[in-house]
mmCIF file of C-alpha atoms in Angstrom:
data_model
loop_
_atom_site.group_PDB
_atom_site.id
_atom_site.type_symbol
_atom_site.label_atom_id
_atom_site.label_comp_id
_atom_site.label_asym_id
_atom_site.label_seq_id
_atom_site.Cartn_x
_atom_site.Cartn_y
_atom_site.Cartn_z
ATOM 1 C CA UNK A 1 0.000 0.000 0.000
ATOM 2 C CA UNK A 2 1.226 3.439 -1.014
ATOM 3 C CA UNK A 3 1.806 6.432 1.308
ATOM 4 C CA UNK A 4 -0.945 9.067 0.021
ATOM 5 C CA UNK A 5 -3.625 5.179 0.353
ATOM 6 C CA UNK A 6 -2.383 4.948 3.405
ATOM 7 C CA UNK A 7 -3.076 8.417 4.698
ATOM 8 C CA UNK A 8 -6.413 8.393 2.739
ATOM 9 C CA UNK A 9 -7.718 5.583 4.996
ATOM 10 C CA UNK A 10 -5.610 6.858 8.286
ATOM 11 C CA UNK A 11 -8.733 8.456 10.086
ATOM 12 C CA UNK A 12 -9.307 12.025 10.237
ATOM 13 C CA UNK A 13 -7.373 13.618 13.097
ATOM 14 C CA UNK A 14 -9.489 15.993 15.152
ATOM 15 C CA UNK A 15 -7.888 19.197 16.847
ATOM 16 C CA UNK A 16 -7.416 18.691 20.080
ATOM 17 C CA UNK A 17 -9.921 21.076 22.387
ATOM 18 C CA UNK A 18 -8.379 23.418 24.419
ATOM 19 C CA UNK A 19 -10.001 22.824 28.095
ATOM 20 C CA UNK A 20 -10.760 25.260 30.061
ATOM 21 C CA UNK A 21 -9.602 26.224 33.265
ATOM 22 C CA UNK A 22 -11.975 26.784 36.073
ATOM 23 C CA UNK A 23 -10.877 29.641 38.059
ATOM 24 C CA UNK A 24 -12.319 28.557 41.271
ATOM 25 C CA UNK A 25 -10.595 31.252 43.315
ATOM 26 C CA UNK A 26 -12.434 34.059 40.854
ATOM 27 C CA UNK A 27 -15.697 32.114 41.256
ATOM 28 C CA UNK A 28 -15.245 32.114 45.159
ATOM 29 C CA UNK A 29 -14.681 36.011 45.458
ATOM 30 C CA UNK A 30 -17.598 36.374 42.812
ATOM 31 C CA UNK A 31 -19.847 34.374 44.939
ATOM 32 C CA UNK A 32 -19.003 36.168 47.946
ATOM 33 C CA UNK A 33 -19.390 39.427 46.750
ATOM 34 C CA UNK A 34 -22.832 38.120 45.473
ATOM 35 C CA UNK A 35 -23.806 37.068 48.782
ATOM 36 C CA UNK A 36 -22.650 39.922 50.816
ATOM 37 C CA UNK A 37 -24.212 42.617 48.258
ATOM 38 C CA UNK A 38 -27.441 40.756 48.282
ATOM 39 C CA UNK A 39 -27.242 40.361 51.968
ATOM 40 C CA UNK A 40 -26.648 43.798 52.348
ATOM 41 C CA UNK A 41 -29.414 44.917 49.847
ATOM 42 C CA UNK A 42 -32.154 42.904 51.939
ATOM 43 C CA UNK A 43 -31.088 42.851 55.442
ATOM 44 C CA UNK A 44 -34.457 44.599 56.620
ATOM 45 C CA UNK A 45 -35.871 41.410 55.798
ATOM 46 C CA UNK A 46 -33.991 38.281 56.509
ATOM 47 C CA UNK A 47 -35.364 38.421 60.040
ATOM 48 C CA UNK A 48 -32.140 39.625 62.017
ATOM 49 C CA UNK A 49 -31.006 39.940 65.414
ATOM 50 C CA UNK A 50 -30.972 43.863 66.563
ATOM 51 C CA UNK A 51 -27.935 45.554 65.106
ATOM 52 C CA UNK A 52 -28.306 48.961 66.818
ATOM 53 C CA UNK A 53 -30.838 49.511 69.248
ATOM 54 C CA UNK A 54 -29.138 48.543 72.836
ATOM 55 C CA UNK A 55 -32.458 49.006 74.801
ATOM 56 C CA UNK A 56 -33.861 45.829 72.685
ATOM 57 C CA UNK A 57 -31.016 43.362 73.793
ATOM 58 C CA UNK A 58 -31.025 43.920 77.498
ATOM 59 C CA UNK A 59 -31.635 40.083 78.228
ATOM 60 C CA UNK A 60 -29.191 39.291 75.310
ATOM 61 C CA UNK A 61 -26.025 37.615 76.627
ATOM 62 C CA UNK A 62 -23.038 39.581 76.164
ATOM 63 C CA UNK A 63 -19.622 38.944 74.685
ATOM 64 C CA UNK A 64 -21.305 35.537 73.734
ATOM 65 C CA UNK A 65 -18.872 33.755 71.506
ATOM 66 C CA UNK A 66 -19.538 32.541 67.836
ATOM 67 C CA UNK A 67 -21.755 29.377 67.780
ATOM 68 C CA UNK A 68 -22.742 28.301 64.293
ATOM 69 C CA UNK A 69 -25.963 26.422 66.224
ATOM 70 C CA UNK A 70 -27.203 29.063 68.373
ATOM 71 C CA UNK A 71 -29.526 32.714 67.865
ATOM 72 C CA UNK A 72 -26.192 34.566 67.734
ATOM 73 C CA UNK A 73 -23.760 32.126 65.147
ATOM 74 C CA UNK A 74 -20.990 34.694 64.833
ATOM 75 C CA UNK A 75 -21.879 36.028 68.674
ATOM 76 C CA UNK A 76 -22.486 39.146 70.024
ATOM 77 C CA UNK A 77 -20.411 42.468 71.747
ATOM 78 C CA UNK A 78 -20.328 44.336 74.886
ATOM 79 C CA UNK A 79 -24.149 45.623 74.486
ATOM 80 C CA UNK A 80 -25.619 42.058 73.460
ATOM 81 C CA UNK A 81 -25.897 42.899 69.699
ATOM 82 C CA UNK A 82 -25.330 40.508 67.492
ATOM 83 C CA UNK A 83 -22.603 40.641 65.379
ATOM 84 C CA UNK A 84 -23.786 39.053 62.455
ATOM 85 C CA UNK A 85 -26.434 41.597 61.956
ATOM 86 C CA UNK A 86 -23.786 43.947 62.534
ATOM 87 C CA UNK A 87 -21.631 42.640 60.039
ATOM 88 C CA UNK A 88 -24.477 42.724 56.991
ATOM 89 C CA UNK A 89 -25.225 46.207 58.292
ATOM 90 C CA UNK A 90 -21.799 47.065 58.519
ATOM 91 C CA UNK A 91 -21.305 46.079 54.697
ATOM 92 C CA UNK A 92 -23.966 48.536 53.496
ATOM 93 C CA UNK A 93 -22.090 50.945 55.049
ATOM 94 C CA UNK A 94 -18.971 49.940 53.297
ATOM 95 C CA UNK A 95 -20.293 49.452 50.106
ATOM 96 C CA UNK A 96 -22.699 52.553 49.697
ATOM 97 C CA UNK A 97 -19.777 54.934 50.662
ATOM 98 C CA UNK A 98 -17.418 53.084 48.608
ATOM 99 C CA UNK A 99 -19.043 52.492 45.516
ATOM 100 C CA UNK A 100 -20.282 55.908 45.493
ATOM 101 C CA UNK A 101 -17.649 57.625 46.005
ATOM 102 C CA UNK A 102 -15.921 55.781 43.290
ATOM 103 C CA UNK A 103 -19.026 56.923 40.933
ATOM 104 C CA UNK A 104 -18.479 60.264 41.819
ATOM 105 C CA UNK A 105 -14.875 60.390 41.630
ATOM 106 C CA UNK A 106 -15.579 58.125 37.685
ATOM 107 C CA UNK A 107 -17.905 60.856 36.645
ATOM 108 C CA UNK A 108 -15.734 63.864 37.903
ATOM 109 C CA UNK A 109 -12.220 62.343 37.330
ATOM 110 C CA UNK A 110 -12.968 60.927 33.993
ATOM 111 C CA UNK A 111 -14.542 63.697 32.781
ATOM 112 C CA UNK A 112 -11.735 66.103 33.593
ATOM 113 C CA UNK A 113 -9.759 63.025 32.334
ATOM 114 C CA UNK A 114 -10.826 62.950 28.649
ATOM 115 C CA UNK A 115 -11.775 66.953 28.155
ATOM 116 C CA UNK A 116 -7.323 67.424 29.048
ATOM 117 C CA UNK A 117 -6.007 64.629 26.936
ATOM 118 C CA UNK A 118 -8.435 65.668 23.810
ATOM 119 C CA UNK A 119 -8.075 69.154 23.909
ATOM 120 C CA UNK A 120 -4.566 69.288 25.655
ATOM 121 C CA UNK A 121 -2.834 72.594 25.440
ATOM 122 C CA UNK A 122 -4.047 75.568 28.109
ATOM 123 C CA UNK A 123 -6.538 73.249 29.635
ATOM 124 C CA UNK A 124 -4.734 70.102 29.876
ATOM 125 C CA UNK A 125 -2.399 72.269 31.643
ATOM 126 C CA UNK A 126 -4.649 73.945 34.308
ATOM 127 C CA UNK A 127 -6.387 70.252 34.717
ATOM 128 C CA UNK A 128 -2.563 68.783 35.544
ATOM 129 C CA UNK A 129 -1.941 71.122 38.333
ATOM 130 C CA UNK A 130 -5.346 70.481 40.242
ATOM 131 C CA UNK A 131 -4.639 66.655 39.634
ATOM 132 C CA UNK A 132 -1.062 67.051 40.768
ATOM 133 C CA UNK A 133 -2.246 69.482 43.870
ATOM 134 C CA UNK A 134 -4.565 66.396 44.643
ATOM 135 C CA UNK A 135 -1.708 64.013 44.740
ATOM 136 C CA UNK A 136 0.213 66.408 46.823
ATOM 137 C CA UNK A 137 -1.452 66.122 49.955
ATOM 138 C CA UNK A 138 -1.662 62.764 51.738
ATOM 139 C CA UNK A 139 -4.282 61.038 51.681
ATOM 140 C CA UNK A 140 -4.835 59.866 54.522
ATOM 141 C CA UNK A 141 -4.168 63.365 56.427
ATOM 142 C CA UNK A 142 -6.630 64.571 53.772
ATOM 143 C CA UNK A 143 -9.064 62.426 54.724
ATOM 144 C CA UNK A 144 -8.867 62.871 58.475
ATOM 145 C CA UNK A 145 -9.140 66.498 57.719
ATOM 146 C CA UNK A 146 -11.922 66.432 56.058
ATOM 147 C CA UNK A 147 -13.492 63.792 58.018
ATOM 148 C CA UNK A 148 -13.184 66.605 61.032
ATOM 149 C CA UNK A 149 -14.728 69.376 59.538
ATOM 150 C CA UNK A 150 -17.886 67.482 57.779
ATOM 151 C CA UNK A 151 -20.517 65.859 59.682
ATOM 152 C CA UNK A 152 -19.983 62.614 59.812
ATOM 153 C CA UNK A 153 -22.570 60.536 57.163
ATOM 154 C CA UNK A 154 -22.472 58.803 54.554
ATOM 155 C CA UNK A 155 -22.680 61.376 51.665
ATOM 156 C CA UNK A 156 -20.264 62.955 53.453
ATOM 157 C CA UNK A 157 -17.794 60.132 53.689
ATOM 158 C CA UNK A 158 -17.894 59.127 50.232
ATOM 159 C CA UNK A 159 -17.531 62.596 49.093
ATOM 160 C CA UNK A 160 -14.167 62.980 51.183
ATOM 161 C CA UNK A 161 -13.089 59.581 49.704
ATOM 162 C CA UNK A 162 -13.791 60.412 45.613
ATOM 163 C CA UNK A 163 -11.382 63.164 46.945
ATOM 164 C CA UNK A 164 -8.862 60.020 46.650
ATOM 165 C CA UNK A 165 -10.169 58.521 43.437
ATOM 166 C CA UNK A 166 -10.343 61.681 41.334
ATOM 167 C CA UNK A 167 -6.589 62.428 40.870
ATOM 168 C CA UNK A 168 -5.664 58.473 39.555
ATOM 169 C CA UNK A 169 -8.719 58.512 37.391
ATOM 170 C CA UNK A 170 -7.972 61.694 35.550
ATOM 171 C CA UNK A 171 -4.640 60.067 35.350
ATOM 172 C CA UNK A 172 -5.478 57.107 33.331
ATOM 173 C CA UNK A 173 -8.370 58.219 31.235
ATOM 174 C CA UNK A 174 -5.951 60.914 30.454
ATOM 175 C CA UNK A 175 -3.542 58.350 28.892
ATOM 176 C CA UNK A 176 -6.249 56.303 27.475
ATOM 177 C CA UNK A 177 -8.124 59.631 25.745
ATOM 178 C CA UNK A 178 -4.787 60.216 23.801
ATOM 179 C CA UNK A 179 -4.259 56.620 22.410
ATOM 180 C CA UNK A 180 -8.160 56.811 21.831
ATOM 181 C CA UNK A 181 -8.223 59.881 20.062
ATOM 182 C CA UNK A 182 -5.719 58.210 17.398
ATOM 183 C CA UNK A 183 -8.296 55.394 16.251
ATOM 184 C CA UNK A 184 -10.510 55.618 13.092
ATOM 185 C CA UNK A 185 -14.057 56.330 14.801
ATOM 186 C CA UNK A 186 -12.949 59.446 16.092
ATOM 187 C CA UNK A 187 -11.379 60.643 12.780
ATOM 188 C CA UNK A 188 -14.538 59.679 11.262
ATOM 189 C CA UNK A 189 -16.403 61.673 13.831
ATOM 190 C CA UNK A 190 -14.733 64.637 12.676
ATOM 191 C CA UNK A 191 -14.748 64.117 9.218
ATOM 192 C CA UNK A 192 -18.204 64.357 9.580
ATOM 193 C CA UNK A 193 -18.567 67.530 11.101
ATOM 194 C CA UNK A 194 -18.934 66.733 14.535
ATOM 195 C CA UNK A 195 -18.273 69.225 17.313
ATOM 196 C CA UNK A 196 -15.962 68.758 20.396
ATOM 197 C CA UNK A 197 -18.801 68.377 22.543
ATOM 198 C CA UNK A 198 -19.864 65.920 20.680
ATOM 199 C CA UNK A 199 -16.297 64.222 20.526
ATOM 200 C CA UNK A 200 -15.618 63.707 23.625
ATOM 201 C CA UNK A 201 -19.110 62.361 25.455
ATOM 202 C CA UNK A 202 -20.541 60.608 22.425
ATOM 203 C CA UNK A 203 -17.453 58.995 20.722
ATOM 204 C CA UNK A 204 -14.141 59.108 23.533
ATOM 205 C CA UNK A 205 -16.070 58.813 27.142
ATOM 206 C CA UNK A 206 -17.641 55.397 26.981
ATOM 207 C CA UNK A 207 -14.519 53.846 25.516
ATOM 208 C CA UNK A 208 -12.002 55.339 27.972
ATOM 209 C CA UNK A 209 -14.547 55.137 30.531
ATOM 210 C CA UNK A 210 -15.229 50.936 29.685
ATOM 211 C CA UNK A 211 -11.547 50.752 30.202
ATOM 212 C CA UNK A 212 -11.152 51.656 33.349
ATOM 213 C CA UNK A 213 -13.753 49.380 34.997
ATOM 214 C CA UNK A 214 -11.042 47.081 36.696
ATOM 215 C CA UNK A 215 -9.048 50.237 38.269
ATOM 216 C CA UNK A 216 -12.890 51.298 39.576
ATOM 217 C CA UNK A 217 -12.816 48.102 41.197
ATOM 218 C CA UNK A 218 -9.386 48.188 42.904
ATOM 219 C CA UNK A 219 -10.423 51.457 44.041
ATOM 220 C CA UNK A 220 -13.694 50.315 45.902
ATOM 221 C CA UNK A 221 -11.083 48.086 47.585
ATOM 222 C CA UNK A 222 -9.149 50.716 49.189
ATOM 223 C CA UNK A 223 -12.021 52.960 49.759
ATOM 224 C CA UNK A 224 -13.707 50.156 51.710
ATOM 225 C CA UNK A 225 -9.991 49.981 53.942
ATOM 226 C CA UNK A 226 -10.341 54.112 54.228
ATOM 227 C CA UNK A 227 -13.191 54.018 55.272
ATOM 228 C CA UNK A 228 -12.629 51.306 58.023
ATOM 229 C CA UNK A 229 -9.596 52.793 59.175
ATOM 230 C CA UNK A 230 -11.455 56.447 59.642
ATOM 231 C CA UNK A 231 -14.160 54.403 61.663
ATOM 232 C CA UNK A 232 -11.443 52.848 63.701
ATOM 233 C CA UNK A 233 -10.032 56.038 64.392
ATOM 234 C CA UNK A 234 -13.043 57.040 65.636
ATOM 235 C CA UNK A 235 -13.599 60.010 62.920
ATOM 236 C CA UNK A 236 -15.866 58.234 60.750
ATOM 237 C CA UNK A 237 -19.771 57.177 60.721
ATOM 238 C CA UNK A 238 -19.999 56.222 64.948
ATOM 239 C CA UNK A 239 -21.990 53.667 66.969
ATOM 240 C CA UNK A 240 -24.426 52.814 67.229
ATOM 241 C CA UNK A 241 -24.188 52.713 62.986
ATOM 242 C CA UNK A 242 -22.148 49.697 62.253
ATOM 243 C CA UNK A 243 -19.404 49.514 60.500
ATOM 244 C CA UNK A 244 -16.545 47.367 60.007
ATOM 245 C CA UNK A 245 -14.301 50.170 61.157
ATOM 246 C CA UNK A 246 -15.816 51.196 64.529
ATOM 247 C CA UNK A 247 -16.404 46.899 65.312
ATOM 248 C CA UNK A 248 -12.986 46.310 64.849
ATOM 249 C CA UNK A 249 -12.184 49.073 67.470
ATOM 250 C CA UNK A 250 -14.256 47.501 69.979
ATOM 251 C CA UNK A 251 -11.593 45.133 70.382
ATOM 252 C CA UNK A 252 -9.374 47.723 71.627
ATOM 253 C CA UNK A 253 -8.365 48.079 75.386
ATOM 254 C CA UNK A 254 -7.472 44.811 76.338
ATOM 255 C CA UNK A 255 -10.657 43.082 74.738
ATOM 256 C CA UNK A 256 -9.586 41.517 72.091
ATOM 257 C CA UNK A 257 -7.344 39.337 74.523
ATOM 258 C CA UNK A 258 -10.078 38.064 76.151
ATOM 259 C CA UNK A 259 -13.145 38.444 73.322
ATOM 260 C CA UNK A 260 -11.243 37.478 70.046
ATOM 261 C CA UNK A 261 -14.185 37.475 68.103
ATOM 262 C CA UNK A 262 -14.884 41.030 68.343
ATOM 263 C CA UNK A 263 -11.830 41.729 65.850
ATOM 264 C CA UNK A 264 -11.442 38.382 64.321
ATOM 265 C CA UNK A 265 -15.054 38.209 62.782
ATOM 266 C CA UNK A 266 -15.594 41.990 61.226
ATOM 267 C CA UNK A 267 -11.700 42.007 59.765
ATOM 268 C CA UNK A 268 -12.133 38.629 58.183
ATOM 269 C CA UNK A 269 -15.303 39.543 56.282
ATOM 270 C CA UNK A 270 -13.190 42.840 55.982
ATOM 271 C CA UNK A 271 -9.997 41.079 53.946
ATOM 272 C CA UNK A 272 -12.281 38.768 52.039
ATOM 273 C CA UNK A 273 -14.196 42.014 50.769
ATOM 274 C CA UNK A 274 -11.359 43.669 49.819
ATOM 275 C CA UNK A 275 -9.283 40.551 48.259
ATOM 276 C CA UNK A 276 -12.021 39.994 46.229
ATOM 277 C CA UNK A 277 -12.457 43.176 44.739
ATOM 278 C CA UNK A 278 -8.875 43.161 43.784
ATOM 279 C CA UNK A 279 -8.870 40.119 42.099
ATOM 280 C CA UNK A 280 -11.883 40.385 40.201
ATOM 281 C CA UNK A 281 -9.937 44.049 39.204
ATOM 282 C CA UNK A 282 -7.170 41.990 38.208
ATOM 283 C CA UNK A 283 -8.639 39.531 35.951
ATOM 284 C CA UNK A 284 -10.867 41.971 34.507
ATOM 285 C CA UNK A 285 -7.617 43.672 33.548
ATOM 286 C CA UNK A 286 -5.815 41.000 32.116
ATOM 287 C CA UNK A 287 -8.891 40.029 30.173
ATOM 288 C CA UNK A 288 -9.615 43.437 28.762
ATOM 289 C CA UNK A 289 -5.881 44.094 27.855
ATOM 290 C CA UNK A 290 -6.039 41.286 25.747
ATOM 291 C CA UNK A 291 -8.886 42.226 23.687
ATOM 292 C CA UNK A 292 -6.726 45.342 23.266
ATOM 293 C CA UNK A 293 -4.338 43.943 22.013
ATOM 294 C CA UNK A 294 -6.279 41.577 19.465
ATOM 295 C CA UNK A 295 -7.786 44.748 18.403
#
């Protein structure tokens, strides 16, 4: 038998199918941010123990430790509330502020962001030095002055923390108007009469703004730890509102020793929070860059 009748009756070899990797550390942080955010969005009515109110738990036990089997499963503080309810409370806290203050800071920093690198010259310059007058300034003693003079509340929190979001963001949608403002749509665009105006929030902002959805989530991560650490210093949203912050400072003075829980329990949900958001940032990055570069 010849070579080519040979290979004619050889069967057909099928490419090999590339298998997929499960990510099961990206679907853990997804589901957890799932649960918490739904937790948090309908905590009025799963039916929890008092949160607040101290008058309502004066037959509560206190300093109870956690017990998966009883009324209290992750237990309760020095007033008999229960830290679980707490904790979902506490995360509405931390993720309202957060994720509005990294809205704010999107709309505000991006804007400024993509008018500077489109129209560069006088403006780009004036927009530089506010950005670099921003970056100046700690941020951390920024926030703790801030957090002094407002009243503290929520609006008022996430307003001082877009404060910390608005310099990077004008930063990178800065970078990304100019390689933006190089591609054919935008060419087009003006070929075809259209204005600036038109330019930059019809044809540049929902590109540059799509491409910095994974920095937007990094930065809900470290807003979340702000805002924890200006509870814990006592300067941010105060008891009897829960938040993760002011829980963890309950351990201070010796009680943590003897009441572990009181720290252990809000600054684990605390790190998986924030590890999550930073990994789903990071894979959305990696993901999106190489689109980019397919492109």
């Amino acid at each position: 038998m010849s070579a080519p009748e040979a290979a004619a009756l050889a069967p057909t070899a099928r490419p090999a199918r590339r298998r997929r990797r499960i990510d099961l550390l990206l679907w853990f942080c997804g589901a957890w941010l799932a649960v918490l955010i739904l937790a948090a969005i309908t905590a009025p009515m799963l039916g929890l123990q008092e949160a607040q109110d101290a008058a309502k738990t004066l037959l509560e036990p206190v300093y109870q430790p956690p017990s998966l089997g009883s009324t209290h499963p992750l237990g309760t503080n020095a007033l008999g509330l229960d830290m679980l309810s707490r904790i979902i409370y506490g995360a509405r806290v931390s993720l309202t502020v957060s994720i509005s203050a990294v809205l704010i800071g999107t709309f505000v920093g991006g804007t400024l962001g993509v008018i500077a690198g489109y129209l560069r010259g006088k403006v780009d310059k004036v927009i530089g030095t506010l950005t670099n007058t921003l970056l100046a300034v700690p941020a951390l003693i920024l926030l703790v002055a801030l957090a002094t003079v407002l009243r503290p509340s929520a609006l008022n929190m996430a307003l001082a923390l877009s404060l910390v979001a608005i310099p990077g963001l004008i930063r990178v949608t800065r970078a990304n108007t100019l390689a933006f403002a190089q591609r054919e749509f935008v060419t087009v665009a003006r070929a075809l009469g259209a204005g600036r105006a038109r330019v930059v929030f019809r044809e540049l902002m929902p590109n540059v703004l799509l491409s910095v959805v994974p920095m937007c989530l990094v930065y809900v991560s470290a807003l979340i730890v702000a805002e924890a650490s200006l509870s814990f210093l006592g300067i941010g949203l105060r008891p009897p509102q829960p938040t993760w912050g002011n829980m963890i400072g309950e351990g201070l003075n010796g009680k943590m020793e003897d009441y572990p829980h009181l720290v252990y329990v809000p600054a684990a949900v605390l790190f998986l929070t924030v590890f999550s958001f930073n990994l789903l940032g990071e894979r959305m990055r990696k993901r999106w860059d190489k689109r980019e570069v397919s492109l």
